[in-house]
mmCIF file of C-alpha atoms in Angstrom:
data_model
loop_
_atom_site.group_PDB
_atom_site.id
_atom_site.type_symbol
_atom_site.label_atom_id
_atom_site.label_comp_id
_atom_site.label_asym_id
_atom_site.label_seq_id
_atom_site.Cartn_x
_atom_site.Cartn_y
_atom_site.Cartn_z
ATOM 1 C CA MET D 28 3.430 22.993 -11.403
ATOM 2 C CA ALA D 29 1.724 26.114 -10.070
ATOM 3 C CA ASP D 30 3.561 28.052 -7.344
ATOM 4 C CA THR D 31 1.870 27.001 -4.160
ATOM 5 C CA ASN D 32 3.806 29.540 -2.054
ATOM 6 C CA GLN D 33 2.482 32.518 -3.993
ATOM 7 C CA ASN D 34 -1.199 31.860 -3.468
ATOM 8 C CA GLU D 35 -3.074 30.056 -0.772
ATOM 9 C CA PHE D 36 -6.051 27.974 -1.935
ATOM 10 C CA LEU D 37 -8.692 28.487 0.716
ATOM 11 C CA PHE D 38 -11.785 26.272 0.866
ATOM 12 C CA THR D 39 -14.352 24.673 3.202
ATOM 13 C CA LEU D 40 -15.978 21.257 3.078
ATOM 14 C CA SER D 41 -19.443 22.025 1.967
ATOM 15 C CA LYS D 42 -21.314 18.790 1.400
ATOM 16 C CA LEU D 43 -20.978 14.957 1.361
ATOM 17 C CA THR D 44 -23.142 12.964 -0.981
ATOM 18 C CA THR D 45 -23.756 9.299 -1.802
ATOM 19 C CA GLU D 46 -23.719 9.185 -5.550
ATOM 20 C CA GLN D 47 -24.053 5.366 -5.836
ATOM 21 C CA PHE D 48 -24.397 2.471 -3.482
ATOM 22 C CA ALA D 49 -25.262 -1.173 -4.087
ATOM 23 C CA VAL D 50 -24.441 -4.413 -2.405
ATOM 24 C CA PHE D 51 -24.916 -7.804 -3.884
ATOM 25 C CA GLU D 52 -24.584 -10.154 -0.936
ATOM 26 C CA GLU D 53 -25.736 -13.099 -3.161
ATOM 27 C CA ASN D 54 -22.510 -12.703 -5.159
ATOM 28 C CA TYR D 55 -20.289 -12.962 -2.090
ATOM 29 C CA SER D 56 -19.057 -15.699 0.052
ATOM 30 C CA MET D 57 -16.555 -15.476 2.993
ATOM 31 C CA GLY D 58 -12.962 -16.010 1.831
ATOM 32 C CA MET D 59 -13.555 -15.539 -1.849
ATOM 33 C CA GLU D 60 -10.994 -13.610 -3.888
ATOM 34 C CA LEU D 61 -12.095 -10.136 -4.877
ATOM 35 C CA GLU D 62 -10.982 -7.686 -7.373
ATOM 36 C CA MET D 63 -10.940 -4.007 -6.530
ATOM 37 C CA ASN D 64 -11.466 -1.073 -8.892
ATOM 38 C CA ILE D 65 -10.992 2.548 -7.860
ATOM 39 C CA GLN D 66 -11.701 5.740 -9.712
ATOM 40 C CA CYS D 67 -11.394 9.362 -8.687
ATOM 41 C CA LYS D 68 -12.991 12.173 -10.754
ATOM 42 C CA PHE D 69 -12.921 15.930 -10.276
ATOM 43 C CA GLY D 70 -15.567 18.412 -11.302
ATOM 44 C CA ALA D 71 -16.277 22.087 -10.797
ATOM 45 C CA ASP D 72 -19.195 24.417 -10.765
ATOM 46 C CA PRO D 73 -17.911 27.868 -11.664
ATOM 47 C CA SER D 74 -21.218 29.635 -10.899
ATOM 48 C CA LYS D 75 -21.007 28.435 -7.221
ATOM 49 C CA LYS D 76 -17.207 28.322 -6.938
ATOM 50 C CA MET D 77 -17.576 24.692 -5.941
ATOM 51 C CA LEU D 78 -15.243 21.635 -6.482
ATOM 52 C CA GLY D 79 -16.483 18.131 -6.367
ATOM 53 C CA ILE D 80 -14.418 14.954 -5.954
ATOM 54 C CA PHE D 81 -16.163 11.769 -6.797
ATOM 55 C CA PHE D 82 -14.530 8.639 -5.448
ATOM 56 C CA GLN D 83 -15.731 5.223 -6.600
ATOM 57 C CA PHE D 84 -14.824 1.865 -5.056
ATOM 58 C CA ASN D 85 -16.026 -1.427 -6.612
ATOM 59 C CA LEU D 86 -15.516 -5.007 -5.471
ATOM 60 C CA ARG D 87 -16.262 -7.967 -7.693
ATOM 61 C CA SER D 88 -15.718 -11.695 -7.567
ATOM 62 C CA ALA D 89 -12.383 -12.656 -9.244
ATOM 63 C CA GLU D 90 -13.921 -15.965 -10.321
ATOM 64 C CA THR D 91 -17.330 -14.954 -11.630
ATOM 65 C CA GLN D 92 -16.692 -11.256 -12.288
ATOM 66 C CA LYS D 93 -20.041 -10.407 -10.630
ATOM 67 C CA GLU D 94 -20.260 -7.200 -8.748
ATOM 68 C CA VAL D 95 -20.216 -7.542 -4.944
ATOM 69 C CA LEU D 96 -20.168 -3.840 -3.840
ATOM 70 C CA ILE D 97 -20.294 -0.429 -5.514
ATOM 71 C CA ILE D 98 -19.972 2.828 -3.685
ATOM 72 C CA GLU D 99 -19.398 6.269 -5.037
ATOM 73 C CA SER D 100 -19.183 9.303 -2.866
ATOM 74 C CA GLY D 101 -19.160 13.001 -3.636
ATOM 75 C CA THR D 102 -17.035 15.318 -1.450
ATOM 76 C CA HIS D 103 -17.887 18.952 -2.322
ATOM 77 C CA PHE D 104 -15.826 21.943 -1.404
ATOM 78 C CA GLN D 105 -16.654 25.651 -1.378
ATOM 79 C CA VAL D 106 -13.732 27.601 -2.664
ATOM 80 C CA GLU D 107 -13.105 31.114 -1.289
ATOM 81 C CA LEU D 108 -13.673 33.760 -3.964
ATOM 82 C CA ASN D 109 -10.198 35.272 -4.022
ATOM 83 C CA SER D 110 -8.619 31.728 -4.164
ATOM 84 C CA TRP D 111 -10.904 30.821 -7.113
ATOM 85 C CA ASN D 112 -10.002 34.037 -8.927
ATOM 86 C CA ASN D 113 -6.175 33.621 -8.204
ATOM 87 C CA PHE D 114 -6.200 30.129 -9.813
ATOM 88 C CA LEU D 115 -8.503 31.010 -12.763
ATOM 89 C CA LYS D 116 -6.772 32.209 -15.926
ATOM 90 C CA GLU D 117 -8.600 32.529 -19.232
ATOM 91 C CA ASN D 118 -11.361 30.042 -18.393
ATOM 92 C CA VAL D 119 -8.934 27.506 -17.035
ATOM 93 C CA LEU D 120 -8.836 26.687 -13.328
ATOM 94 C CA THR D 121 -5.524 25.208 -12.332
ATOM 95 C CA ILE D 122 -5.266 23.688 -8.875
ATOM 96 C CA PRO D 123 -1.884 22.611 -7.608
ATOM 97 C CA TYR D 124 -1.223 18.876 -6.981
ATOM 98 C CA ILE D 125 -0.696 19.548 -3.241
ATOM 99 C CA TYR D 126 -4.369 20.596 -2.956
ATOM 100 C CA THR D 127 -5.863 17.957 -5.275
ATOM 101 C CA SER D 128 -3.995 15.348 -3.289
ATOM 102 C CA HIS D 129 -5.452 16.690 -0.080
ATOM 103 C CA PHE D 130 -8.967 16.758 -1.617
ATOM 104 C CA ALA D 131 -8.555 13.122 -2.754
ATOM 105 C CA ALA D 132 -7.424 12.031 0.710
ATOM 106 C CA ILE D 133 -10.533 13.638 2.285
ATOM 107 C CA ALA D 134 -12.694 11.920 -0.383
ATOM 108 C CA ILE D 135 -11.193 8.540 0.382
ATOM 109 C CA GLY D 136 -11.857 8.954 4.049
ATOM 110 C CA ASN D 137 -15.394 10.106 3.317
ATOM 111 C CA THR D 138 -15.974 7.012 1.210
ATOM 112 C CA ARG D 139 -14.446 4.744 3.843
ATOM 113 C CA GLY D 140 -16.918 6.166 6.474
ATOM 114 C CA MET D 141 -19.884 5.765 4.117
ATOM 115 C CA LEU D 142 -18.956 2.233 3.347
ATOM 116 C CA HIS D 143 -18.866 1.246 6.992
ATOM 117 C CA SER D 144 -22.087 3.006 7.770
ATOM 118 C CA LYS D 145 -23.996 1.583 4.802
ATOM 119 C CA THR D 146 -22.780 -2.049 5.274
ATOM 120 C CA GLU D 147 -23.277 -2.111 9.059
ATOM 121 C CA GLY D 148 -25.414 -5.179 9.902
ATOM 122 C CA THR D 149 -24.652 -6.928 6.582
ATOM 123 C CA SER D 150 -22.241 -9.806 5.723
ATOM 124 C CA LEU D 151 -20.138 -7.247 3.874
ATOM 125 C CA ASN D 152 -19.391 -5.009 6.872
ATOM 126 C CA HIS D 153 -15.907 -6.601 7.322
ATOM 127 C CA LEU D 154 -14.879 -5.378 3.892
ATOM 128 C CA PHE D 155 -13.261 -1.976 3.858
ATOM 129 C CA LEU D 156 -11.546 0.525 1.645
ATOM 130 C CA PRO D 157 -7.800 -0.140 2.192
ATOM 131 C CA LEU D 158 -5.339 2.606 3.292
ATOM 132 C CA MET D 159 -3.696 4.070 0.238
ATOM 133 C CA THR D 160 -1.681 7.076 -0.825
ATOM 134 C CA THR D 161 -3.285 9.457 -3.251
ATOM 135 C CA ASP D 162 -0.598 8.910 -5.854
ATOM 136 C CA LYS D 163 -2.153 5.547 -6.540
ATOM 137 C CA ILE D 164 -5.446 7.164 -7.779
ATOM 138 C CA ILE D 165 -4.538 10.548 -9.181
ATOM 139 C CA ASP D 166 -1.527 11.677 -11.172
ATOM 140 C CA GLU D 167 1.011 14.082 -9.652
ATOM 141 C CA ASN D 168 0.252 16.942 -12.098
ATOM 142 C CA ASP D 169 -1.763 20.027 -11.238
ATOM 143 C CA LEU D 170 -5.522 19.648 -11.808
ATOM 144 C CA VAL D 171 -6.568 21.610 -14.931
ATOM 145 C CA ILE D 172 -10.259 22.201 -15.546
ATOM 146 C CA GLU D 173 -11.120 24.095 -18.720
ATOM 147 C CA PHE D 174 -14.534 25.691 -18.824
ATOM 148 C CA THR D 175 -16.340 25.883 -22.127
ATOM 149 C CA GLN D 176 -18.090 29.217 -21.405
ATOM 150 C CA GLU D 177 -16.325 32.437 -20.795
ATOM 151 C CA LEU D 178 -15.922 33.225 -17.102
ATOM 152 C CA LYS D 179 -15.320 36.534 -15.496
ATOM 153 C CA LYS D 180 -13.536 36.962 -12.245
ATOM 154 C CA GLU D 181 -15.864 38.179 -9.560
ATOM 155 C CA THR D 182 -15.059 40.698 -6.847
#
């Protein structure tokens, strides 16, 4: 793992986006058994020094396998230039797990809020994204993003 004491990774929350949202109330009835699927993906835009965490939460009927709800949020962070440069080595950005775990926790909360807001007034508003620790959705290794084009550190 990268040495988190040597370099701070400074960032700000830049933008929240709804990447996908769909409800299928016709596929849902109160009390039915639901299956949950969760995915978390990371992306980066080196030209803007931005990181994006895309958290997707799906519910479907356990019996019919029909989708009931799909939501995917984007949580975008602006990385401070020195932090970006300190964690960029030979076109590879390596972010310590302690930070990726924090990003994932923020993304989960973002998605939970979006879900409540978007289902308000529907029969699905009582469904919620359960509390969870990030080790259930991301592995405990540092995040390594390899860029295909050659990057130069900016000053």
